[in-house]
PDB file of C-alpha atoms and ligand atoms in Angstrom:
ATOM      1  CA  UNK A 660     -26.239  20.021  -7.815  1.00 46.00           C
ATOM      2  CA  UNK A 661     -28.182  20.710  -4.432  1.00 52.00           C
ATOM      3  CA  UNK A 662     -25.655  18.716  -2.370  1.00 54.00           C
ATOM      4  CA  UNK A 663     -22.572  20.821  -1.448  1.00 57.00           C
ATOM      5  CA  UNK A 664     -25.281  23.220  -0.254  1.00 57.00           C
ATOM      6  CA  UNK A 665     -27.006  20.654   1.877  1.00 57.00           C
ATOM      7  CA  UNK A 666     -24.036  19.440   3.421  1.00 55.00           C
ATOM      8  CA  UNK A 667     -23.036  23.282   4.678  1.00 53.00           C
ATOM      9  CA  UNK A 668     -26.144  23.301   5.936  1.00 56.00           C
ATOM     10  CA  UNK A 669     -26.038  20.161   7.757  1.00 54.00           C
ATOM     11  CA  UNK A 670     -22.908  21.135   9.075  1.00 55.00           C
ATOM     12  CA  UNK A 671     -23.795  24.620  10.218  1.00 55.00           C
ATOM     13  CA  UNK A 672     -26.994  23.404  11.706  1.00 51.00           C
ATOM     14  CA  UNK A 673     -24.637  20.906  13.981  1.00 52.00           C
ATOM     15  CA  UNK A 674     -22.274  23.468  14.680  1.00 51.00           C
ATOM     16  CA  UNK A 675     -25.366  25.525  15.682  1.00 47.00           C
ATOM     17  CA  UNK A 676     -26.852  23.256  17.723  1.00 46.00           C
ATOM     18  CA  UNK A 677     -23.668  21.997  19.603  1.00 57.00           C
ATOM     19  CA  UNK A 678     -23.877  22.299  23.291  1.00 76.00           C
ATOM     20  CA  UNK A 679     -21.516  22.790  25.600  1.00 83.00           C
ATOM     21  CA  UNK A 680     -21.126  19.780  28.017  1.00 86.00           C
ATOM     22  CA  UNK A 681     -20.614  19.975  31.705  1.00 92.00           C
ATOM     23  CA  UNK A 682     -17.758  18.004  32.196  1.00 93.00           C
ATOM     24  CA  UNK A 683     -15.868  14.737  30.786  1.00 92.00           C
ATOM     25  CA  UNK A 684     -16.960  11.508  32.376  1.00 91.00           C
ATOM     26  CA  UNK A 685     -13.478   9.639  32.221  1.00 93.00           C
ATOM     27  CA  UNK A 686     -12.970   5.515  32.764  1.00 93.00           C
ATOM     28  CA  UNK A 687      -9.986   5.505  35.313  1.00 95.00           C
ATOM     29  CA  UNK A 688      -7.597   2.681  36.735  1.00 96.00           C
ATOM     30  CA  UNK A 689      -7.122   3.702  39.835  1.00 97.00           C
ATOM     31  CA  UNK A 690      -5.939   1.921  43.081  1.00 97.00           C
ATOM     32  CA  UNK A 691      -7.484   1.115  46.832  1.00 96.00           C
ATOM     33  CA  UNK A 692      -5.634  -0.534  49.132  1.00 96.00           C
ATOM     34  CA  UNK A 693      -3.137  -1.515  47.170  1.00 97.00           C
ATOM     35  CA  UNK A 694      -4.979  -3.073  44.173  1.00 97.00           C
ATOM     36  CA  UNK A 695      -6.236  -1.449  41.021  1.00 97.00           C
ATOM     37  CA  UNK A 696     -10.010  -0.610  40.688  1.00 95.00           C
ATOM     38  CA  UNK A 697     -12.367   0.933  37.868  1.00 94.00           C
ATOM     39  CA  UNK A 698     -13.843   3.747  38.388  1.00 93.00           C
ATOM     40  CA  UNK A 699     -15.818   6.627  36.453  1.00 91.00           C
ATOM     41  CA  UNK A 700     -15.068   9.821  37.044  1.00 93.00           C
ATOM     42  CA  UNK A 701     -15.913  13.470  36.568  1.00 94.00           C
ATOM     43  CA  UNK A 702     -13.202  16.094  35.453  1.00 96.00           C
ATOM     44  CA  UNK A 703     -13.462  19.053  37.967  1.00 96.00           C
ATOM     45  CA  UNK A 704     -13.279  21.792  36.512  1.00 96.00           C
ATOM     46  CA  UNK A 705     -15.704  21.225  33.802  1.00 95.00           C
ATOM     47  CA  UNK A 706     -15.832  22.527  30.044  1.00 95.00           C
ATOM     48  CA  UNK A 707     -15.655  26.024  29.726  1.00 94.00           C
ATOM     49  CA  UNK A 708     -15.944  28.083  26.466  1.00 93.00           C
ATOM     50  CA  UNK A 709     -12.742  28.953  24.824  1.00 93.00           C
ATOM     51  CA  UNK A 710     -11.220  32.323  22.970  1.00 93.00           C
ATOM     52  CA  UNK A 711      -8.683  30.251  21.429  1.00 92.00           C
ATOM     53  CA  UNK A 712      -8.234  31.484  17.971  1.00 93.00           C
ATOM     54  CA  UNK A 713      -9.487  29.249  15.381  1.00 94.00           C
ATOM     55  CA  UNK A 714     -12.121  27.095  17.966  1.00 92.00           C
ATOM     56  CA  UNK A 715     -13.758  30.558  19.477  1.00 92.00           C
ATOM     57  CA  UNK A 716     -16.302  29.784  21.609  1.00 91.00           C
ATOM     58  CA  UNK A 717     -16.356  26.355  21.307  1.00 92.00           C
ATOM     59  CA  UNK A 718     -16.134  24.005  24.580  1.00 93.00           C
ATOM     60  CA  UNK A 719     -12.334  23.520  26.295  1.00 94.00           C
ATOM     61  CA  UNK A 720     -11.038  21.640  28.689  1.00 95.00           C
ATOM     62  CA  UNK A 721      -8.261  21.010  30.550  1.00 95.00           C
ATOM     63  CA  UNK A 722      -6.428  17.536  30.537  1.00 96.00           C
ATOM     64  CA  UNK A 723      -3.700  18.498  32.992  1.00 96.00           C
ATOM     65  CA  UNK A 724      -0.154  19.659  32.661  1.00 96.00           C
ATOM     66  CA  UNK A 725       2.372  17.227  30.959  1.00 97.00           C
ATOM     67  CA  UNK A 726       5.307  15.682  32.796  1.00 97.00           C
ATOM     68  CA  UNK A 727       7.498  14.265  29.704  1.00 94.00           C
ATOM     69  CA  UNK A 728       7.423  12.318  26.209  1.00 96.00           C
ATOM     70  CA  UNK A 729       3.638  12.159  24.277  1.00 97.00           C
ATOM     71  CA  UNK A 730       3.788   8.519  22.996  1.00 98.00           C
ATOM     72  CA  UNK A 731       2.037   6.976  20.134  1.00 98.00           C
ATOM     73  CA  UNK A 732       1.451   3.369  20.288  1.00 97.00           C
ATOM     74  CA  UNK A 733       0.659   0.648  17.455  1.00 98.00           C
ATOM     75  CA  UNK A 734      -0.441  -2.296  19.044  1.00 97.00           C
ATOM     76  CA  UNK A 735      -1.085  -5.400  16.516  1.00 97.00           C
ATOM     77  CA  UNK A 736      -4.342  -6.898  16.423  1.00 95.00           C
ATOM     78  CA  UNK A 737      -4.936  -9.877  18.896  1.00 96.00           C
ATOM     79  CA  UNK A 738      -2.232  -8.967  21.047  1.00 97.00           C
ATOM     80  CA  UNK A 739      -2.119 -10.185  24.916  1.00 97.00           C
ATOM     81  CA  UNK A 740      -0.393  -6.921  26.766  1.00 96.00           C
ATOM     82  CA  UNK A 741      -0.457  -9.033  30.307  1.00 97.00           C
ATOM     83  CA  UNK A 742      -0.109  -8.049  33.649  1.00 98.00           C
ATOM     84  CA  UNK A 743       1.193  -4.488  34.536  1.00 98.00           C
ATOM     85  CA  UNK A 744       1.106  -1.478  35.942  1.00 98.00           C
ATOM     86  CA  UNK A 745       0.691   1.887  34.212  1.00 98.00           C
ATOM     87  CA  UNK A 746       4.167   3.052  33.966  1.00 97.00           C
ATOM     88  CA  UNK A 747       3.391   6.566  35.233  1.00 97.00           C
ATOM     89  CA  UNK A 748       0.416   8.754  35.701  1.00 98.00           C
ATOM     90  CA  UNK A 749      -0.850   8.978  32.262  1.00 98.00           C
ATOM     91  CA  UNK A 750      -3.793  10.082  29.802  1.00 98.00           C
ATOM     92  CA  UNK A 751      -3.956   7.109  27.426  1.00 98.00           C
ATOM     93  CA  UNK A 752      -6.209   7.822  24.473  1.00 97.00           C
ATOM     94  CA  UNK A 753      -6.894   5.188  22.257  1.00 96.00           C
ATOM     95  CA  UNK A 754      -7.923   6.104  18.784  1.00 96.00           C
ATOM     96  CA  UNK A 755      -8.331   2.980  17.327  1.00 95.00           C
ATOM     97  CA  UNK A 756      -9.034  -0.628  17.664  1.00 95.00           C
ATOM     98  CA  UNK A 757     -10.267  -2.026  21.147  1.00 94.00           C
ATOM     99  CA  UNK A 758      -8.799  -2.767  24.713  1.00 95.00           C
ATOM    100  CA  UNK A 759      -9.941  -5.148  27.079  1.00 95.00           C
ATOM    101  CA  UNK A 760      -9.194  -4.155  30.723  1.00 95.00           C
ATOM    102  CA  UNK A 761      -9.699  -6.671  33.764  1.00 96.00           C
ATOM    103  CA  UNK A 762      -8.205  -6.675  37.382  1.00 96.00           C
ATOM    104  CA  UNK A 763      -6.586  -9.481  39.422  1.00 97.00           C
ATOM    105  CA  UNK A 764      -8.934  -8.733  42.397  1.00 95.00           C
ATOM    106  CA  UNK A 765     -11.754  -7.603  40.848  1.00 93.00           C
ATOM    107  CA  UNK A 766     -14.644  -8.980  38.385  1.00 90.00           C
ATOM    108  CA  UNK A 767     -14.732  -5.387  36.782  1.00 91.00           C
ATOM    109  CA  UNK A 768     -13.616  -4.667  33.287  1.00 91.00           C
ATOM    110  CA  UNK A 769     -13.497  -2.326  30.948  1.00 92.00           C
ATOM    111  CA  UNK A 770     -13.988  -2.436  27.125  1.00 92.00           C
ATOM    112  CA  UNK A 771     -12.302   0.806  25.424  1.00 93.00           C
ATOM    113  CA  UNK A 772     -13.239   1.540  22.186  1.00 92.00           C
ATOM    114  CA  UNK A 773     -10.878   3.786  20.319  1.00 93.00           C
ATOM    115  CA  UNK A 774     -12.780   7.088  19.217  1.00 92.00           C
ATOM    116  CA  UNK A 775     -14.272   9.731  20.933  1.00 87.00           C
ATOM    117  CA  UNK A 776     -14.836   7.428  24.155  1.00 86.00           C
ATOM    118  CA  UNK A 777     -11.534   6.376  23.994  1.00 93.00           C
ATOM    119  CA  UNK A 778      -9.546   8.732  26.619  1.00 95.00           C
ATOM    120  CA  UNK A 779      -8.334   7.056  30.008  1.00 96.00           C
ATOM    121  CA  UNK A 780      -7.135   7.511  32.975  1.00 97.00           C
ATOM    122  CA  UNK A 781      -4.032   5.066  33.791  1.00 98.00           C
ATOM    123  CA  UNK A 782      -2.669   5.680  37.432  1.00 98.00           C
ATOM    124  CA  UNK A 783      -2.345   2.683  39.245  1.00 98.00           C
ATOM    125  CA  UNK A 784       1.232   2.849  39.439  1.00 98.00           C
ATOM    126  CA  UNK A 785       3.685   0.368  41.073  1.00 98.00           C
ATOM    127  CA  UNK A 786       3.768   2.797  43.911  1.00 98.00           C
ATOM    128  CA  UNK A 787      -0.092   2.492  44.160  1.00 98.00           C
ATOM    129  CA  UNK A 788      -1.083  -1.124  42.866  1.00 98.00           C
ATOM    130  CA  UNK A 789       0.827  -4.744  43.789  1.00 98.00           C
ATOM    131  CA  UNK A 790      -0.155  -6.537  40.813  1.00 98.00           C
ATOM    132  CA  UNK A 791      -1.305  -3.875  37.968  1.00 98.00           C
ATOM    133  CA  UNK A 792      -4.106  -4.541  35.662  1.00 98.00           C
ATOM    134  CA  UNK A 793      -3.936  -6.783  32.492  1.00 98.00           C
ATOM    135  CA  UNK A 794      -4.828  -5.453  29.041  1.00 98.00           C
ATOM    136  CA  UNK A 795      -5.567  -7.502  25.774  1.00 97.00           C
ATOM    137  CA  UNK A 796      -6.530  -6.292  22.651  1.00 97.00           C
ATOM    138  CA  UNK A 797      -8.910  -8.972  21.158  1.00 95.00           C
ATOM    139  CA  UNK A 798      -9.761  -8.000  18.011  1.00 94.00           C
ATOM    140  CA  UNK A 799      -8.254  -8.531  14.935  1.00 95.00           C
ATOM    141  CA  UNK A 800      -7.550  -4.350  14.048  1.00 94.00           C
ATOM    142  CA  UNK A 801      -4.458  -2.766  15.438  1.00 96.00           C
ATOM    143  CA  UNK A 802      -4.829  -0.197  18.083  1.00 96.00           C
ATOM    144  CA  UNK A 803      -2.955   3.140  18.060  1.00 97.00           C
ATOM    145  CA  UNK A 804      -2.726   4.890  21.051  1.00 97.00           C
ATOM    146  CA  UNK A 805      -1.612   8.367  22.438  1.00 98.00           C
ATOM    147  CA  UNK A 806       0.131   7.973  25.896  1.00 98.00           C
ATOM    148  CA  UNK A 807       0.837  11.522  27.946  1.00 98.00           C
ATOM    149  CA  UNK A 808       1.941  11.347  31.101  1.00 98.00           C
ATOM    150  CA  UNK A 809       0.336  13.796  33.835  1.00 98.00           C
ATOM    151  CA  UNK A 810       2.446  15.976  36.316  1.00 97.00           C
ATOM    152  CA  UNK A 811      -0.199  15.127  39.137  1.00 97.00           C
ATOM    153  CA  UNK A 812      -3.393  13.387  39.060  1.00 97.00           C
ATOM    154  CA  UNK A 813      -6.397  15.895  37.637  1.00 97.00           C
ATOM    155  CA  UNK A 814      -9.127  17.054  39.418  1.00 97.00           C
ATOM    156  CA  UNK A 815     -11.823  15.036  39.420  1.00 96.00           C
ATOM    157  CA  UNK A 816     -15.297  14.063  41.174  1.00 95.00           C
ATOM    158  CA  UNK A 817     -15.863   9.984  41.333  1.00 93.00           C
ATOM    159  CA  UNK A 818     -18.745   9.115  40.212  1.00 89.00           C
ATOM    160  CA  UNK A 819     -18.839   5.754  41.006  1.00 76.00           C
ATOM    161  CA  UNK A 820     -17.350   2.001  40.453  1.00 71.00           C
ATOM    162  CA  UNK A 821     -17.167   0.854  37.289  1.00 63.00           C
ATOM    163  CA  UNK A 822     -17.084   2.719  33.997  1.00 62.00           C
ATOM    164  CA  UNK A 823     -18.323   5.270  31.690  1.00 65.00           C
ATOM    165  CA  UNK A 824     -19.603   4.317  28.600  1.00 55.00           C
ATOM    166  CA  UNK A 825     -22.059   2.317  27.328  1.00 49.00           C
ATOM    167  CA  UNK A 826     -22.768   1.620  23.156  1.00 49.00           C
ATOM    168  CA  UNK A 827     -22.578  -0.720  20.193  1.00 44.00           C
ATOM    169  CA  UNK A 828     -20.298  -2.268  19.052  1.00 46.00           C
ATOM    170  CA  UNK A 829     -19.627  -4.940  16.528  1.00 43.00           C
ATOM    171  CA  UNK A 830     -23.070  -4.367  15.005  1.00 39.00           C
ATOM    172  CA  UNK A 831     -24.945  -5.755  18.203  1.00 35.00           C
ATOM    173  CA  UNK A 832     -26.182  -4.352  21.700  1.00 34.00           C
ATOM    174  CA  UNK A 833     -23.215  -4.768  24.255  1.00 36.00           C
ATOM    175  CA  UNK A 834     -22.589  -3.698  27.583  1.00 36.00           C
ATOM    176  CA  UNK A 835     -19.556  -2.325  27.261  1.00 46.00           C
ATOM    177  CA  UNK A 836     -19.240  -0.803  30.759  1.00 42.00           C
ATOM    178  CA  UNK A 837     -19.160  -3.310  33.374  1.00 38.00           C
ATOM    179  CA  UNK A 838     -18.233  -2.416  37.542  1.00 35.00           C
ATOM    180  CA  UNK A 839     -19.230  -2.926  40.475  1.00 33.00           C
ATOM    181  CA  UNK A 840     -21.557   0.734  40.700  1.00 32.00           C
ATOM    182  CA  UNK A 841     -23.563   0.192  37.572  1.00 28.00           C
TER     183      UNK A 841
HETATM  184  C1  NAG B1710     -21.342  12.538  33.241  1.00 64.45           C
HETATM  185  O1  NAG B1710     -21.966  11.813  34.273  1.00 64.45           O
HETATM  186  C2  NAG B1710     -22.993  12.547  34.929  1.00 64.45           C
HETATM  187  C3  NAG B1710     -23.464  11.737  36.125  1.00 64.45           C
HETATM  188  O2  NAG B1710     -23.774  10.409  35.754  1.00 64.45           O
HETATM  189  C4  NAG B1710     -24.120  12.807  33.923  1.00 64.45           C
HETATM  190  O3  NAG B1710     -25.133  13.566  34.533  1.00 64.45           O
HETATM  191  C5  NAG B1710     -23.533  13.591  32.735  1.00 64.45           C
HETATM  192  O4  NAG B1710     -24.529  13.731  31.742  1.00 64.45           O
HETATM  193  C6  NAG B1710     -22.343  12.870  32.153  1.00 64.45           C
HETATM  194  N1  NAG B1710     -21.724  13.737  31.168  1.00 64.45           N
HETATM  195  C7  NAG B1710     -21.531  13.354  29.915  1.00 64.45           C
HETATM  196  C8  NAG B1710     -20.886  14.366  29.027  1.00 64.45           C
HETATM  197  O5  NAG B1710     -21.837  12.248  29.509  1.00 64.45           O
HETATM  198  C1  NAG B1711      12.030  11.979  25.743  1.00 64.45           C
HETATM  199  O1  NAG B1711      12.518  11.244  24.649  1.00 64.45           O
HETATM  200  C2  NAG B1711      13.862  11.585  24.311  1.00 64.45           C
HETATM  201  C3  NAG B1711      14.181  10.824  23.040  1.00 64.45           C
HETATM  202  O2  NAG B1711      13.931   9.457  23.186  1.00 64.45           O
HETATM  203  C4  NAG B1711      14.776  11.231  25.469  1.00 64.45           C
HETATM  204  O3  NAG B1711      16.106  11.567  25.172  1.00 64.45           O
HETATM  205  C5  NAG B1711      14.326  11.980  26.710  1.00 64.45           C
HETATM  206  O4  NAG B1711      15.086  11.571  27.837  1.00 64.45           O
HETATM  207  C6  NAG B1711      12.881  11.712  26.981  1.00 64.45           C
HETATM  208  N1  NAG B1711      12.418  12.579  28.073  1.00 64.45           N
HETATM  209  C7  NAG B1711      11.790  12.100  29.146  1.00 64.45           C
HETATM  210  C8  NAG B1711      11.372  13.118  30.155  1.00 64.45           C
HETATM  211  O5  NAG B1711      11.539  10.915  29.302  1.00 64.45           O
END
């Protein structure tokens, strides 16, 4: 059998191969006058390369410090979430399943895919936003979330309206990042 072999060696040439990225481009809610907006934005500082024992030299990060309770959420598949605001400043990180973001005052929206691309920024707080942003979760899978809410906002860089990612999905081309900068 040839294949346990080939699969260390696929894996070791990734892991060989792996680059260290500048920084994380993050989809954020954030607020302007009073009303929520999209935006993309860069994580300042950037990646850096870790000691950490057991990821040595790998690329790290910082999300922030952590003001309370880590939350995992199961939302049910085609579930309407409404009108809200984010209920503090908060990473949410959506593993699974897909959320559909839109704004009261704005035609930009966001399609989050749980996965890899699926870490956002939620700040537009009742403090920050009048009427919050409305999410839906249109698809027929659950979606299971990680919520942590942030001491103070993270550095960042804005990169522009509108959001991060673009991909496939559902087996066909779609533009999953919509805004006003792209
Ligand atoms: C983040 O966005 C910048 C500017 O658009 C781009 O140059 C960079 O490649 C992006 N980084 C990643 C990891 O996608
Ligand atoms: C965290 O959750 C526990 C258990 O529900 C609760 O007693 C505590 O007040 C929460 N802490 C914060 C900061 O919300």
């Amino acid at each position: 059998m040839t294949v346990l072999p080939t699969i260390f060696s696929l894996l070791f040439a990734t892991t060989a191969t792996a680059t260290i990225p500048s920084t994380l481009n993050i989809t954020t809610i954030t607020a302007h006058n009073d009303q929520s907006a999209i935006e993309c934005w860069a994580l300042d500082p950037g990646f850096t390369t870790t000691d950490q024992a057991g990821v040595s030299g790998t690329a790290s990060i910082s999300l922030g410090p952590v003001a309370g309770n880590v939350t995992n959420i199961i939302v049910p598949g085609a579930f309407d979430g409404g009108s809200h605001n984010a209920p503090a400043l908060q990473w949410v990180i959506f593993l699974s399943g897909v959320a559909h973001v839109t704004l009261p005052h704005s035609d930009d929206e966001a399609w989050i895919v749980g996965g890899r691309n699926g870490a956002i920024l939620a700040l537009d707080t009742a403090d920050v936003s009048v009427d919050g942003h409305i999410t839906q979760y249109p698809t027929q899978e659950s979606t299971v979330a990680v919520e942590v809410p942030l001491v103070q906002v993270p550095g960042h860089r804005v990169l522009h309206g509108g959001l991060v990612w673009r991909g496939r999905w559902g087996g066909k081309y779609s533009v999953l990042v919509l805004g006003g900068g792209l």
